[in-house]
Every structure is written in C-alpha cells, then in structure tokens.
Coordinates of C-alpha atoms in Angstrom, one line a residue:
M5 CA -32.1 22.1 16.2
A6 CA -29.7 20.7 18.9
A7 CA -26.6 21.4 16.8
T8 CA -27.8 25.0 16.2
E9 CA -28.3 25.5 19.9
Q10 CA -25.0 24.1 20.8
T11 CA -23.2 26.3 18.1
A12 CA -25.1 29.3 19.4
S13 CA -23.8 28.6 23.0
F14 CA -20.1 28.6 21.8
D15 CA -18.4 31.8 22.9
P16 CA -15.1 32.4 21.1
A17 CA -14.3 35.4 23.3
T18 CA -14.3 33.3 26.4
L19 CA -12.2 30.7 24.7
I20 CA -9.6 33.1 23.5
A21 CA -9.2 34.8 26.9
G22 CA -8.2 31.6 28.4
L23 CA -5.6 30.6 25.7
P24 CA -1.8 30.9 26.4
H25 CA 0.8 32.6 24.4
L26 CA 2.5 29.3 23.8
P27 CA 3.1 26.9 20.8
G28 CA 0.7 24.0 20.3
V29 CA -2.1 22.4 18.3
Y30 CA -5.7 23.3 18.1
R31 CA -8.7 21.2 17.0
M32 CA -11.9 22.8 15.7
L33 CA -15.0 20.7 16.8
S34 CA -18.5 20.4 15.4
A35 CA -21.6 20.3 17.6
A36 CA -21.5 16.4 17.2
G37 CA -17.9 16.4 18.6
D38 CA -16.4 15.6 15.2
V39 CA -12.9 17.2 14.5
L40 CA -13.4 19.6 11.6
Y41 CA -9.8 21.0 11.4
V42 CA -6.5 20.5 13.1
G43 CA -3.8 23.3 13.0
K44 CA -0.7 24.2 14.7
A45 CA 0.4 27.5 16.1
R46 CA 3.6 29.3 17.3
D47 CA 1.3 31.4 19.6
L48 CA -2.1 29.6 20.3
K49 CA -3.9 32.7 21.5
K50 CA -3.1 34.8 18.4
R51 CA -3.7 32.0 15.9
V52 CA -7.0 30.9 17.3
A53 CA -8.1 34.5 17.7
S54 CA -7.3 35.3 14.1
Y55 CA -10.2 32.9 13.1
F56 CA -12.9 34.6 15.1
Q57 CA -11.7 38.3 15.1
K58 CA -11.1 38.8 11.4
S59 CA -13.7 38.7 8.6
D60 CA -11.7 38.4 5.4
H61 CA -11.6 34.6 5.4
G62 CA -12.0 32.7 2.2
P63 CA -15.2 30.7 1.5
R64 CA -13.9 27.5 2.7
I65 CA -12.9 28.8 6.1
Q66 CA -16.2 30.6 6.5
V67 CA -18.1 27.5 5.9
M68 CA -16.0 25.7 8.5
L69 CA -16.3 28.5 11.1
A70 CA -20.1 28.2 10.8
Q71 CA -19.9 24.8 12.0
V72 CA -17.5 25.2 14.9
A73 CA -19.1 24.5 18.3
G74 CA -15.8 24.2 20.4
V75 CA -12.1 24.3 20.2
E76 CA -9.6 22.1 22.0
V77 CA -5.9 23.0 22.4
T78 CA -2.8 21.1 23.3
V79 CA 0.4 23.0 24.4
T80 CA 3.7 21.7 23.1
G81 CA 7.3 22.5 23.9
S82 CA 8.1 24.0 20.5
E83 CA 6.6 24.8 17.2
G84 CA 8.4 21.7 15.8
E85 CA 6.7 19.4 18.3
A86 CA 3.4 21.1 17.4
L87 CA 4.1 20.3 13.7
L88 CA 4.6 16.6 14.4
L89 CA 1.6 16.4 16.7
E90 CA -0.6 18.3 14.2
N91 CA 0.2 15.8 11.4
N92 CA -0.1 12.8 13.6
L93 CA -3.6 14.0 14.5
I94 CA -4.5 14.6 10.8
K95 CA -3.4 11.1 9.9
S96 CA -5.6 9.6 12.8
L97 CA -8.5 11.8 12.7
A98 CA -8.8 12.7 8.9
P99 CA -10.6 16.1 9.5
R100 CA -12.8 17.2 6.6
Y101 CA -11.2 20.5 6.2
N102 CA -7.5 19.5 6.4
I103 CA -5.4 18.5 3.3
L104 CA -5.2 14.7 3.7
F105 CA -2.6 12.3 1.9
R106 CA -3.9 8.7 2.4
D107 CA -1.3 5.9 2.0
D108 CA -2.3 2.7 3.8
K109 CA 0.7 0.8 2.7
S110 CA 4.1 0.8 4.4
N111 CA 7.2 1.8 2.4
P112 CA 8.6 -0.9 0.1
Y113 CA 12.3 -2.0 0.5
L114 CA 14.7 -4.2 -1.3
M115 CA 16.0 -6.9 1.1
I116 CA 19.1 -9.1 1.0
G117 CA 18.6 -11.8 3.6
G118 CA 21.1 -13.5 5.9
G119 CA 22.5 -17.0 6.0
R120 CA 24.9 -19.0 3.9
F121 CA 23.1 -18.1 0.7
P122 CA 21.1 -14.8 1.2
R123 CA 17.9 -14.3 -0.7
L124 CA 17.1 -11.2 -2.7
G125 CA 13.5 -10.1 -2.1
F126 CA 10.7 -7.4 -1.8
H127 CA 10.0 -6.3 1.8
R128 CA 7.3 -4.2 3.5
G129 CA 6.9 -3.6 7.2
A130 CA 9.3 -3.4 10.1
L131 CA 12.9 -3.7 9.6
D132 CA 15.1 -6.1 11.6
R133 CA 18.9 -6.5 12.0
E134 CA 19.2 -9.9 10.5
N135 CA 18.8 -8.7 6.9
A136 CA 20.1 -5.8 4.8
Y137 CA 17.6 -3.3 3.4
F138 CA 17.8 -0.8 0.6
G139 CA 15.3 2.1 0.1
P140 CA 12.6 3.0 0.7
F141 CA 11.5 3.0 -3.0
P142 CA 8.6 5.1 -4.3
S143 CA 6.7 2.0 -5.5
A144 CA 6.6 -1.7 -5.5
G145 CA 7.4 -1.6 -9.3
A146 CA 10.6 0.3 -8.6
V147 CA 11.7 -2.4 -6.0
R148 CA 10.8 -5.3 -8.5
E149 CA 12.7 -3.5 -11.4
S150 CA 15.8 -3.3 -9.0
I151 CA 15.5 -7.0 -8.2
Q152 CA 15.5 -7.9 -11.8
L153 CA 18.5 -5.7 -12.3
L154 CA 20.4 -7.4 -9.5
Q155 CA 19.4 -10.9 -10.8
K156 CA 20.8 -10.0 -14.2
V157 CA 24.1 -8.8 -13.0
F158 CA 24.8 -10.7 -9.8
R159 CA 22.5 -13.9 -10.1
L160 CA 21.2 -13.9 -6.6
R161 CA 18.4 -16.2 -5.7
T162 CA 14.9 -14.9 -5.1
C163 CA 13.2 -18.2 -4.1
E164 CA 11.6 -18.7 -0.6
D165 CA 13.7 -20.6 1.9
S166 CA 11.1 -23.6 1.9
V167 CA 11.6 -23.9 -1.9
F168 CA 15.4 -23.4 -1.8
Q169 CA 15.9 -26.1 0.9
N170 CA 13.9 -28.8 -0.9
R171 CA 15.1 -28.5 -4.5
S172 CA 16.9 -31.3 -6.1
R173 CA 17.6 -29.6 -9.5
P174 CA 18.1 -26.0 -10.6
C175 CA 15.1 -23.9 -11.6
L176 CA 14.4 -22.0 -14.8
L177 CA 16.1 -18.9 -13.4
Y178 CA 19.3 -20.7 -13.5
Q179 CA 18.7 -21.7 -17.1
I180 CA 18.2 -18.3 -18.3
R181 CA 21.2 -17.0 -16.2
R182 CA 19.3 -15.1 -13.5
C183 CA 20.5 -17.4 -10.6
S184 CA 23.8 -19.2 -10.0
G185 CA 22.2 -22.2 -8.6
P186 CA 23.2 -22.3 -4.9
C187 CA 20.3 -24.6 -4.1
V188 CA 22.0 -27.6 -5.7
G189 CA 25.6 -26.5 -5.1
L190 CA 26.4 -25.1 -8.5
V191 CA 28.2 -22.0 -6.9
T192 CA 30.6 -22.2 -4.0
E193 CA 29.6 -20.3 -0.7
A194 CA 32.6 -18.0 -1.1
D195 CA 31.7 -17.0 -4.8
Y196 CA 28.1 -16.6 -3.8
A197 CA 29.2 -14.3 -0.8
A198 CA 31.3 -12.2 -3.2
D199 CA 28.2 -11.7 -5.5
V200 CA 26.1 -10.6 -2.4
R201 CA 28.8 -8.2 -1.3
N202 CA 29.0 -6.8 -4.7
A203 CA 25.2 -6.4 -4.9
Q204 CA 25.2 -4.5 -1.7
L205 CA 28.0 -2.2 -2.8
F206 CA 26.1 -1.6 -6.0
M207 CA 22.9 -0.6 -4.1
Q208 CA 25.1 1.7 -1.9
G209 CA 26.3 3.5 -5.0
H210 CA 29.9 2.1 -5.0
E211 CA 29.8 0.9 -8.6
D212 CA 33.5 1.7 -9.3
D213 CA 34.4 -0.7 -6.4
V214 CA 32.1 -3.4 -7.8
L215 CA 33.7 -3.1 -11.3
T216 CA 37.2 -3.3 -9.8
A217 CA 36.3 -6.5 -7.8
L218 CA 34.7 -8.1 -10.9
A219 CA 37.7 -7.1 -13.0
A220 CA 40.1 -8.8 -10.6
R221 CA 37.9 -12.0 -10.5
M222 CA 37.8 -12.1 -14.4
Q223 CA 41.6 -11.8 -14.4
A224 CA 42.0 -14.5 -11.8
A225 CA 39.7 -16.9 -13.7
S226 CA 41.6 -16.1 -17.0
D227 CA 45.0 -16.8 -15.3
R228 CA 43.9 -20.3 -14.3
L229 CA 42.5 -20.9 -17.7
D230 CA 38.9 -20.9 -16.5
Y231 CA 37.6 -19.0 -19.5
E232 CA 33.9 -19.7 -18.9
T233 CA 33.9 -18.1 -15.6
A234 CA 36.0 -15.2 -17.0
A235 CA 33.5 -14.8 -19.6
L236 CA 30.8 -14.6 -17.1
H237 CA 32.5 -11.9 -15.2
R238 CA 33.1 -10.0 -18.5
D239 CA 29.4 -10.1 -19.1
Q240 CA 28.7 -8.8 -15.6
I241 CA 31.1 -5.9 -16.2
K242 CA 29.5 -5.0 -19.5
A243 CA 26.0 -5.1 -18.0
L244 CA 27.0 -3.1 -15.0
S245 CA 28.8 -0.5 -17.1
G246 CA 25.7 0.1 -19.3
L247 CA 23.5 0.3 -16.1
Q248 CA 25.9 2.8 -14.6
Q249 CA 25.6 5.2 -17.6
R250 CA 21.8 4.8 -17.7
Q251 CA 20.9 4.8 -14.0
Y252 CA 22.9 7.8 -12.5
V253 CA 21.6 11.2 -12.5
D254 CA 24.0 14.2 -12.7
T255 CA 25.0 14.4 -9.0
A256 CA 27.3 13.2 -6.3
K257 CA 27.0 9.4 -6.1
S258 CA 26.5 9.6 -2.3
L259 CA 23.6 11.9 -2.1
D260 CA 20.2 11.1 -1.1
A261 CA 17.5 13.5 -2.1
D262 CA 13.7 13.8 -2.9
A263 CA 12.2 16.4 -5.3
V264 CA 8.6 17.3 -4.6
A265 CA 6.3 19.3 -7.0
C266 CA 2.6 20.1 -7.0
V267 CA 0.2 20.8 -10.0
E268 CA -3.4 21.9 -9.6
Q269 CA -6.0 22.0 -12.2
G270 CA -9.8 22.2 -12.1
G271 CA -10.0 21.8 -8.3
V272 CA -7.7 18.6 -8.5
A273 CA -4.2 18.5 -7.1
C274 CA -1.4 16.1 -7.8
V275 CA 1.9 15.9 -5.9
N276 CA 4.8 13.9 -7.4
L277 CA 7.8 12.6 -5.4
V278 CA 11.0 12.0 -7.3
M279 CA 13.4 9.8 -5.3
I280 CA 17.2 9.8 -5.7
R281 CA 19.3 7.4 -3.4
N282 CA 23.1 7.2 -3.6
G283 CA 22.9 9.3 -6.8
R284 CA 20.6 6.9 -8.5
Y285 CA 17.2 7.8 -9.7
L286 CA 14.9 5.2 -8.2
G287 CA 11.6 6.4 -9.7
D288 CA 8.7 8.6 -8.8
R289 CA 5.2 8.3 -7.3
S290 CA 2.2 10.6 -7.7
F291 CA -0.2 11.4 -4.8
F292 CA -3.7 12.9 -5.0
P293 CA -4.7 14.6 -1.8
E294 CA -8.2 14.9 -0.4
H295 CA -9.8 18.2 0.7
A296 CA -7.2 20.2 -1.2
E297 CA -9.7 22.4 -3.1
A298 CA -9.0 26.0 -2.9
H299 CA -5.5 25.5 -1.4
A300 CA -2.3 27.0 -3.0
P301 CA 0.2 24.4 -4.3
A302 CA 2.7 25.6 -1.6
D303 CA 0.3 24.8 1.1
I304 CA -0.4 21.3 -0.4
V305 CA 3.4 20.5 -0.7
T306 CA 3.8 21.7 3.0
A307 CA 1.1 19.4 4.1
F308 CA 2.6 16.5 2.0
L309 CA 6.1 16.9 3.5
A310 CA 4.8 16.9 7.1
Q311 CA 2.5 13.9 6.6
H312 CA 4.6 11.8 4.3
Y313 CA 7.9 12.1 6.4
L314 CA 6.1 10.9 9.5
Q315 CA 6.3 7.4 8.2
A316 CA 9.0 7.5 5.7
P317 CA 12.6 8.4 6.5
A318 CA 13.6 11.8 5.2
P319 CA 16.6 12.0 2.9
A320 CA 19.4 14.5 3.5
V321 CA 18.0 17.0 0.9
I322 CA 14.4 17.7 -0.1
V323 CA 13.9 20.0 -3.1
V324 CA 10.7 22.0 -3.3
G325 CA 9.4 25.1 -5.2
E326 CA 9.2 28.7 -3.8
G327 CA 6.7 29.9 -1.3
I328 CA 7.2 27.1 1.3
E329 CA 8.1 27.9 4.8
T330 CA 11.1 25.6 5.4
G331 CA 12.6 26.7 8.7
E332 CA 10.4 24.9 11.3
L333 CA 9.6 22.0 9.0
A334 CA 13.3 21.3 8.4
A335 CA 14.0 21.4 12.1
A336 CA 11.2 19.1 12.8
L337 CA 12.3 16.6 10.3
S338 CA 15.8 16.8 11.4
Q339 CA 14.8 16.1 15.0
Q340 CA 12.8 13.2 13.9
A341 CA 15.4 11.8 11.6
G342 CA 18.3 12.3 14.1
R343 CA 20.4 14.1 11.6
P344 CA 20.3 17.2 9.4
V345 CA 17.6 17.4 6.8
Q346 CA 17.8 20.3 4.4
I347 CA 14.7 21.7 2.5
V348 CA 15.8 23.7 -0.6
S349 CA 13.2 26.0 -2.0
R350 CA 15.2 27.8 -4.6
P351 CA 17.2 25.0 -6.3
Q352 CA 20.0 25.6 -8.8
S353 CA 21.5 23.4 -11.5
E354 CA 20.7 19.7 -11.2
R355 CA 18.5 20.1 -8.3
R356 CA 16.3 22.5 -10.4
A357 CA 16.2 19.7 -13.0
W358 CA 14.9 17.3 -10.4
L359 CA 12.2 19.6 -9.5
E360 CA 11.2 20.1 -13.1
M361 CA 11.1 16.4 -13.5
A362 CA 8.7 16.0 -10.6
G363 CA 6.5 18.9 -12.1
R364 CA 6.4 17.1 -15.5
N365 CA 5.5 13.9 -13.8
A366 CA 2.7 15.5 -11.8
E367 CA 1.2 17.1 -15.0
L368 CA 1.2 13.7 -16.8
A369 CA -0.3 11.9 -13.7
L370 CA -3.0 14.7 -13.4
A371 CA -3.9 14.5 -17.1
Q372 CA -4.2 10.6 -16.7
R373 CA -6.4 11.0 -13.5
T374 CA -8.6 13.5 -15.5
R375 CA -9.1 11.1 -18.2
E376 CA -9.8 8.2 -15.9
R377 CA -12.2 10.4 -14.0
G378 CA -14.0 11.2 -17.2
T379 CA -14.3 7.6 -18.1
Q380 CA -15.7 6.7 -14.6
E381 CA -18.3 9.7 -14.9
L382 CA -19.4 8.3 -18.2
R383 CA -19.8 4.8 -16.8
L384 CA -21.6 5.9 -13.7
A385 CA -24.0 8.0 -15.6
A386 CA -24.7 5.1 -18.2
M387 CA -25.3 2.6 -15.3
R388 CA -27.7 5.0 -13.6
E389 CA -29.6 5.5 -16.8
A390 CA -29.9 1.9 -17.7
L391 CA -31.0 0.8 -14.1
G392 CA -33.3 3.8 -13.8
L393 CA -31.5 5.2 -10.8
P394 CA -31.6 8.9 -9.8
P395 CA -28.6 11.1 -10.4
G396 CA -27.7 11.2 -6.7
V397 CA -26.5 7.5 -6.7
Q398 CA -22.8 7.7 -6.0
R399 CA -21.7 5.3 -3.4
I400 CA -21.9 1.6 -4.4
E401 CA -21.2 -1.5 -2.2
C402 CA -20.9 -5.0 -3.7
F403 CA -21.0 -8.3 -1.9
D404 CA -19.5 -11.7 -2.9
V405 CA -19.2 -15.0 -1.0
S406 CA -16.3 -17.4 -1.6
H407 CA -15.8 -21.0 -0.3
T408 CA -14.6 -24.5 -1.5
M409 CA -17.5 -26.9 -1.3
G410 CA -18.6 -25.2 2.0
E411 CA -15.1 -24.9 3.5
A412 CA -13.8 -21.7 5.0
T413 CA -16.6 -19.5 3.7
V414 CA -15.7 -15.7 3.4
A415 CA -18.1 -13.0 2.4
A416 CA -16.5 -9.8 1.0
C417 CA -17.8 -6.1 0.6
V418 CA -15.9 -3.6 -1.6
V419 CA -16.8 0.0 -1.9
Y420 CA -17.0 2.3 -5.0
D421 CA -17.5 6.0 -4.0
Q422 CA -16.4 9.3 -5.6
L423 CA -15.6 7.7 -8.9
R424 CA -13.0 5.2 -7.6
M425 CA -12.6 2.0 -5.5
R426 CA -12.2 2.9 -1.8
N427 CA -9.8 0.2 -0.7
A428 CA -9.5 1.4 2.9
E429 CA -13.3 0.7 3.3
Y430 CA -13.2 -2.9 2.2
R431 CA -14.2 -5.5 4.6
R432 CA -14.2 -9.4 4.9
Y433 CA -16.5 -11.5 7.1
N434 CA -15.7 -15.0 8.2
I435 CA -18.9 -17.0 8.1
T436 CA -19.3 -19.4 11.0
G437 CA -23.1 -19.5 11.6
A438 CA -24.4 -20.6 8.3
A439 CA -24.5 -24.2 7.0
P440 CA -21.6 -25.2 4.7
G441 CA -22.4 -24.3 1.2
D442 CA -25.3 -22.1 2.2
D443 CA -24.7 -18.9 0.1
Y444 CA -28.0 -17.4 1.1
G445 CA -27.2 -17.7 4.8
A446 CA -23.6 -16.5 4.3
L447 CA -24.9 -13.5 2.4
R448 CA -27.6 -12.7 5.1
S449 CA -24.9 -12.9 7.8
A450 CA -22.5 -10.5 6.0
L451 CA -25.2 -7.9 5.2
A452 CA -26.5 -8.0 8.7
R453 CA -23.0 -7.5 10.2
R454 CA -22.3 -4.7 7.8
Y455 CA -25.5 -2.7 8.1
E456 CA -26.3 -3.2 11.7
K457 CA -23.6 -0.7 12.5
I458 CA -25.0 1.7 9.9
T459 CA -28.3 1.7 11.6
R460 CA -26.6 2.7 14.9
G461 CA -25.0 5.6 13.1
E462 CA -21.5 4.0 12.6
G463 CA -21.0 4.3 8.9
V464 CA -22.3 5.6 5.7
V465 CA -25.5 4.3 4.0
P466 CA -24.8 3.2 0.4
D467 CA -26.9 4.4 -2.4
L468 CA -26.7 1.1 -4.4
V469 CA -25.9 -2.4 -3.2
L470 CA -24.7 -5.0 -5.8
I471 CA -24.9 -8.7 -5.1
D472 CA -22.9 -11.2 -7.1
G473 CA -25.7 -13.7 -7.6
G474 CA -29.2 -14.3 -9.0
K475 CA -32.7 -13.9 -7.9
G476 CA -32.2 -16.1 -4.7
Q477 CA -29.4 -14.0 -3.5
V478 CA -31.1 -10.8 -4.3
S479 CA -34.3 -11.9 -2.3
S480 CA -32.2 -12.8 0.7
A481 CA -30.4 -9.4 0.6
R482 CA -33.7 -7.5 0.2
G483 CA -35.0 -9.3 3.4
V484 CA -32.1 -8.3 5.5
L485 CA -32.2 -4.7 4.3
A486 CA -35.9 -4.5 5.2
E487 CA -35.4 -5.9 8.6
L488 CA -32.8 -3.2 9.2
G489 CA -35.0 -0.4 8.0
L490 CA -32.9 0.2 4.8
S491 CA -35.6 -0.6 2.2
D492 CA -34.9 2.6 0.4
V493 CA -31.3 1.4 -0.6
Y494 CA -31.3 0.3 -4.2
L495 CA -30.5 -3.3 -4.7
V496 CA -29.3 -5.1 -8.0
G497 CA -28.1 -8.6 -8.4
V498 CA -25.4 -9.4 -11.0
A499 CA -26.0 -13.0 -12.4
K500 CA -23.5 -14.5 -14.7
G501 CA -25.9 -15.3 -17.5
P502 CA -26.7 -18.5 -19.4
E503 CA -23.0 -19.1 -20.6
R504 CA -21.2 -17.7 -17.7
K505 CA -19.2 -15.4 -20.0
P506 CA -18.2 -11.8 -19.5
G507 CA -20.6 -9.4 -21.3
L508 CA -23.6 -11.7 -20.9
E509 CA -24.3 -10.8 -17.2
E510 CA -28.0 -10.4 -16.3
L511 CA -28.8 -7.5 -14.0
I512 CA -31.7 -8.3 -11.6
V513 CA -33.3 -5.1 -10.3
A514 CA -34.9 -5.9 -6.8
D515 CA -37.7 -3.3 -6.8
G516 CA -39.4 -4.3 -9.9
G517 CA -38.0 -7.9 -10.1
S518 CA -37.0 -7.2 -13.8
T519 CA -34.0 -8.6 -15.5
L520 CA -31.9 -6.6 -17.8
T521 CA -29.2 -7.6 -20.2
L522 CA -27.0 -4.8 -21.4
P523 CA -24.8 -4.9 -24.6
K524 CA -21.2 -6.0 -24.1
D525 CA -19.8 -2.5 -24.9
H526 CA -22.2 -0.7 -22.6
P527 CA -20.3 1.7 -20.3
G528 CA -22.7 1.0 -17.4
L529 CA -22.0 -2.8 -17.7
H530 CA -18.3 -2.1 -17.6
L531 CA -18.6 -0.3 -14.3
V532 CA -20.8 -3.2 -12.8
Q533 CA -18.1 -5.6 -14.1
Q534 CA -15.3 -3.7 -12.6
I535 CA -16.9 -3.6 -9.1
R536 CA -18.2 -7.1 -9.3
D537 CA -14.7 -8.4 -10.4
E538 CA -13.1 -6.6 -7.6
A539 CA -15.4 -8.1 -5.0
H540 CA -14.8 -11.5 -6.5
R541 CA -11.0 -11.0 -6.3
F542 CA -11.2 -9.7 -2.7
A543 CA -13.5 -12.6 -1.5
I544 CA -11.2 -15.2 -3.1
A545 CA -8.1 -13.7 -1.5
G546 CA -9.7 -13.9 1.9
H547 CA -11.0 -17.4 1.3
R548 CA -7.8 -18.8 0.3
A549 CA -6.0 -17.3 3.3
R550 CA -8.5 -18.7 5.7
R551 CA -8.5 -22.0 4.1
G552 CA -4.7 -22.3 4.1
K553 CA -4.5 -21.3 7.7
A554 CA -7.2 -23.8 8.7
R555 CA -5.5 -26.7 6.8
V556 CA -2.1 -25.9 8.3
T557 CA -3.5 -25.8 11.7
S558 CA -5.6 -28.9 11.4
S559 CA -2.9 -31.0 9.8
L560 CA -0.4 -30.5 12.5
E561 CA -2.7 -30.2 15.5
G562 CA -3.9 -33.6 15.0
I563 CA -0.4 -35.3 15.5
P564 CA 0.2 -36.4 19.1
G565 CA 3.2 -34.7 20.7
I566 CA 3.0 -31.6 18.5
G567 CA 2.0 -28.5 20.5
A568 CA 1.9 -24.9 19.5
K569 CA 5.6 -24.3 20.1
R570 CA 6.8 -27.3 18.0
R571 CA 4.1 -26.6 15.3
R572 CA 5.5 -23.0 15.0
Q573 CA 9.2 -24.3 15.0
L574 CA 8.3 -26.6 12.1
L575 CA 6.5 -24.0 10.1
E576 CA 9.3 -21.4 10.5
R577 CA 12.0 -23.9 9.7
F578 CA 10.5 -25.3 6.4
G579 CA 8.5 -22.2 5.4
G580 CA 5.0 -23.6 5.7
L581 CA 3.1 -26.9 5.7
R582 CA 4.1 -27.7 2.2
G583 CA 7.8 -27.5 3.3
V584 CA 7.1 -29.7 6.3
A585 CA 5.3 -32.2 4.1
A586 CA 8.2 -32.3 1.6
A587 CA 10.8 -32.8 4.4
S588 CA 12.3 -36.3 5.1
V589 CA 12.5 -37.9 8.5
E590 CA 16.0 -36.9 8.9
D591 CA 15.3 -33.3 8.1
L592 CA 12.4 -33.2 10.6
A593 CA 14.6 -34.7 13.3
Q594 CA 17.0 -31.8 13.0
V595 CA 14.4 -29.4 14.4
E596 CA 14.9 -28.6 18.0
G597 CA 12.6 -30.7 20.2
I598 CA 11.7 -33.2 17.5
S599 CA 13.1 -36.6 18.2
E600 CA 13.6 -39.3 15.5
R601 CA 10.6 -41.3 16.8
L602 CA 8.4 -38.1 16.7
A603 CA 9.8 -37.2 13.2
E604 CA 8.7 -40.6 11.9
R605 CA 5.2 -40.0 13.4
I606 CA 5.0 -36.6 11.7
Y607 CA 6.1 -38.0 8.4
R608 CA 3.7 -40.9 8.6
E609 CA 0.7 -38.6 9.5
L610 CA 1.4 -36.1 6.7
H611 CA 1.9 -38.8 4.1

C-alpha cells in the first residue's frame, strides 16, 4: 500500500520541467529506493521526457515505468563522460532492467618476472614495473597454453622463488626439456637472459627477429664444435617455425584487435569475444548477460563494449556487426585508453572473418549452455519430485564445515539459483565461538550469521537448505531456522551413507524425519552431489588458507626478536614459512636486520 501511494505521488511533469538540456546520466528509482534502470543521455530533458510522454513502449519498458517512483540525474561534461559514468553505475548497482555482464575476476596476464633468472608465470591483479606482462588473455586456459608454448621453445623456469632458491638438483621439467635448469647452474646467466629476451620478442610478435637470433646462436655453437647446443637451437627454430605457421591469423603482425559478436535464441543471449594480439590469435571467451531478454543483439553488444572495456584495456581495433552506434563509444574508449580506439561496424576481408569466427563461437557456446540448462532443469525437477518439494523450489543453499582436529574451523555456504552455481554469493565464516571439533556449534554459528541478515531484509530467503551431515546436524540447523522465524524453509541433510561412497548418500528430510536413498543414476541425486561437492571444496579451501596463515604466524611470532617487520621480510625473501624452514643459518643471516645469532635462534626454533 505504501509503495502504491509513493508511486502515485510521483509527478513526471514536475520532474521534466526542472531537467536541463545537458548530457548526463539518469537513474529510475522504485518506491523502496532501489535503482531500476540506469541510462545516459545527450539531452537529459528530452531523453527522460520520452519515457513519460510517449505510449508506444515495449512490454519491458512498460513494466519498469509502472514501478518508477522517482528519477535522479547527474549532469556530465560530455556524452562520453556520461557513457563511462553510466556503465560504472551499472557495474556497481546491477539494476534489474539493465543488460548486465558479470565478471568477478580480473584479467589474466602472462608474466615474465625480474631478477637474474626471471620466472615465467600466470598473473591476475594489479600490474607493476618490476615484471613484464603480456595480455590480457581471454581466459586462464589461454595463458597456460602460452606458458606451455614458451616452456617448450625457450625453456624458462616456472617454479616459485622459494622453490628455485632451495633446490639442490634439477626437477622433472629439466628432464623433459621444458626448463634449462638455472636453479642448479646448468645454464649461464647470459644464455638464460638471451632466452628471456627471445621469449619477450616472441610475445611481442617479432618472431623473425627471434629466428634470426636463434640461427646465429646455432651457427656460433656449431663453429665451436658444440653440436649438442647447436642441435638444441635447431630444435627451437623448428618448433618456433611450426608455431609461427599455426598461430598467426591473416593480418599485420603488429595489430591488436578484438572481434565481438552476439547470438540470441529463446530469450538467451551469448556474446563471444575473439582476441588478437600482435597478429596472434589468443583465443576467445563467451559471456552470457543477465536481463538481456527482449533486447536486440546490437544493444547487447553495445552494453558489452561499454562494460567490458571499463576494466580491460581496449585494443586499437574493435570489430562489431552493423547497427551499433560507434561514434560516442569510440571517443569514450579512446579517452579512457589515452590513444585512438577504432570501432569497425562494417568489416571487410580478414576483419569480417574474425567477426564470423566470433559468431560461430557464440552459436556453439549458446548451444552448449542450452544443453546444460536442459540437464539442470531435469535434475532440479527430479530432485523436487524425489523429496516431495513444490515446483517453486529454485534457490538452494548448502552448508559444510571443515577443520583439522578442531583447528581453524571454517563453515562455508554455496548458492545454487536459476539453474547454476552463483559464485558471487558464496560466503565463508571463520568459527571462533564454538568448541574445537564441535561441528554442531560451528553449523549453528554459520546459519545464525547467514540468516540473521535475511530476517532484517538484507538478502534472499532460500527455498531449500542442504546440510552436509546427518540427523544431528539437521536437528541443529532446524533449531536455528526456527529461532529466526524461517521454519517454512525446506531443510535436507546429506549424509555420506554406510560406506561413505558417492552414490550411497542418505537424504534426511527434516520435516518428516524420514531418510531417503536414491539410485546412483538418479538425476536429482546428481544435483545434490554437485551442490554438496561444491560446498565441500569451498569449505576446504577456506580452512586450508586459514590454517596455513595461523601456522605461519604462530611459528614465527613465538621467536624472541622477530617482530612484524622481520617476519614479513623473512616470508617475502623465502616465499613462505616452508622456504624459511628450509633455509640455512647462513641464508637467514643474509636477510636485512637478521644477525647471525638471531639466525641461529630462528633455525633452532623452526627445527
């Protein structure tokens, strides 16, 4: 009733009369103050007025306007600034009527570290000046594939510094010719530096220079009768030549470009991004936007470009299909990148081939998602039928508790909703109040912390709660839910069964207290196993991280003379507690602020 009254008090005419003819961003608000939609405008007055003075809107816009109880506006200096602000707000507010691309992870890069013997590795997060970075790549798999490629050709090390500094003999990678063995002096610093330099040239697209350098090194080795080294360089040249033929697309080697295509079918849209860097095809990645129903593919691609390149560096060329307004978007991306960014909407020759490749990838990914969705629908329906749950049961939350003999207890909650795991809604809870080893107390603590917020209106009430445990855990969980006034939430325990083997799980239904065992091939059991295994994985990962941190802290904090600064220096120098424990007294004494006497004390305490 209150929402209706507030909606009725909203006067669009008064709002429109006070709006300026300036570029900016507008936010449609519900009666509860939630942001329904964020949009940009070249002229705020004309754009906002078009919503309330026209009647030929589609069903989606009509439903949204029926909920609007207010509009907020922000004036910007240009339409390009409005575009950037609009998509920042979409990312942070996630309005229900905006097309939304969720990507919680930062972009993956291939990294070549610094130092005498630089390390080849995978990197996410902020970039620094100490290391060389190449990318970003479309996926972590594409980075790892490139790392394997560089290992094969240039034999750079991939081990962590703590392992590298404490080896006494070469590892298996040396034996299979994927590393040159710098940890034990099997390659000179100059030769290793040459391999690093060639690897960087290769990643920059200068294969011809690398081949020339390798040919010169092969000839020099042959002239001094070092035929084994000459054969090694010959094999590198052969491998690199083969990769050069396979990796390059038909374009200029120095070009960086992305191709973006969208396919829509049955109300589900898929956007595929093909990435080309220095003329090399790095791979592709598919995105499935939310709230994209009833939107044209051109609108979906436009939303993707604006949102994706807020957090990923834009290449020099972005290839898209027809129907996309490229002017303001290209100007905004150019301003953000600090260099020209060209958006090509009518590509020719090889650029059209890239766009067609992205379109085919999007079709394949959408077909795969449709098959997976059908499987999940079948599993969910089978589970509801087996457990006697109503058809409306959709959102499932599962809890698990992990510890080692009561140490570093962590409870985890994972969420399954809309036929898939919702990673962004996962939560971990460090358990401190319960007695060590008290699984019931740990579970009660996690449930209370999770659902107290929901009782205050800060979250979504689940339809079904799964508990990894038997009747005792289910009874404890039922008590907590009853205390919080959530007795109508369905509750099921997943016990491991008599032999603790997959497929023999016993499902304990809290309401009737009955125990149900489903056949091994039952689709409903497969869904329960999927969710339970994910909760188990997430809980174990959190427990191991907490336990490792506690052990590192306690082991060094107990040594007289080791404060926070020296503890940090030791861990950074040796790559963790294991590296500190493996270091000799002489190695420890080389750390700034660690005397020989203190080094002996550290060594004695750790051993």
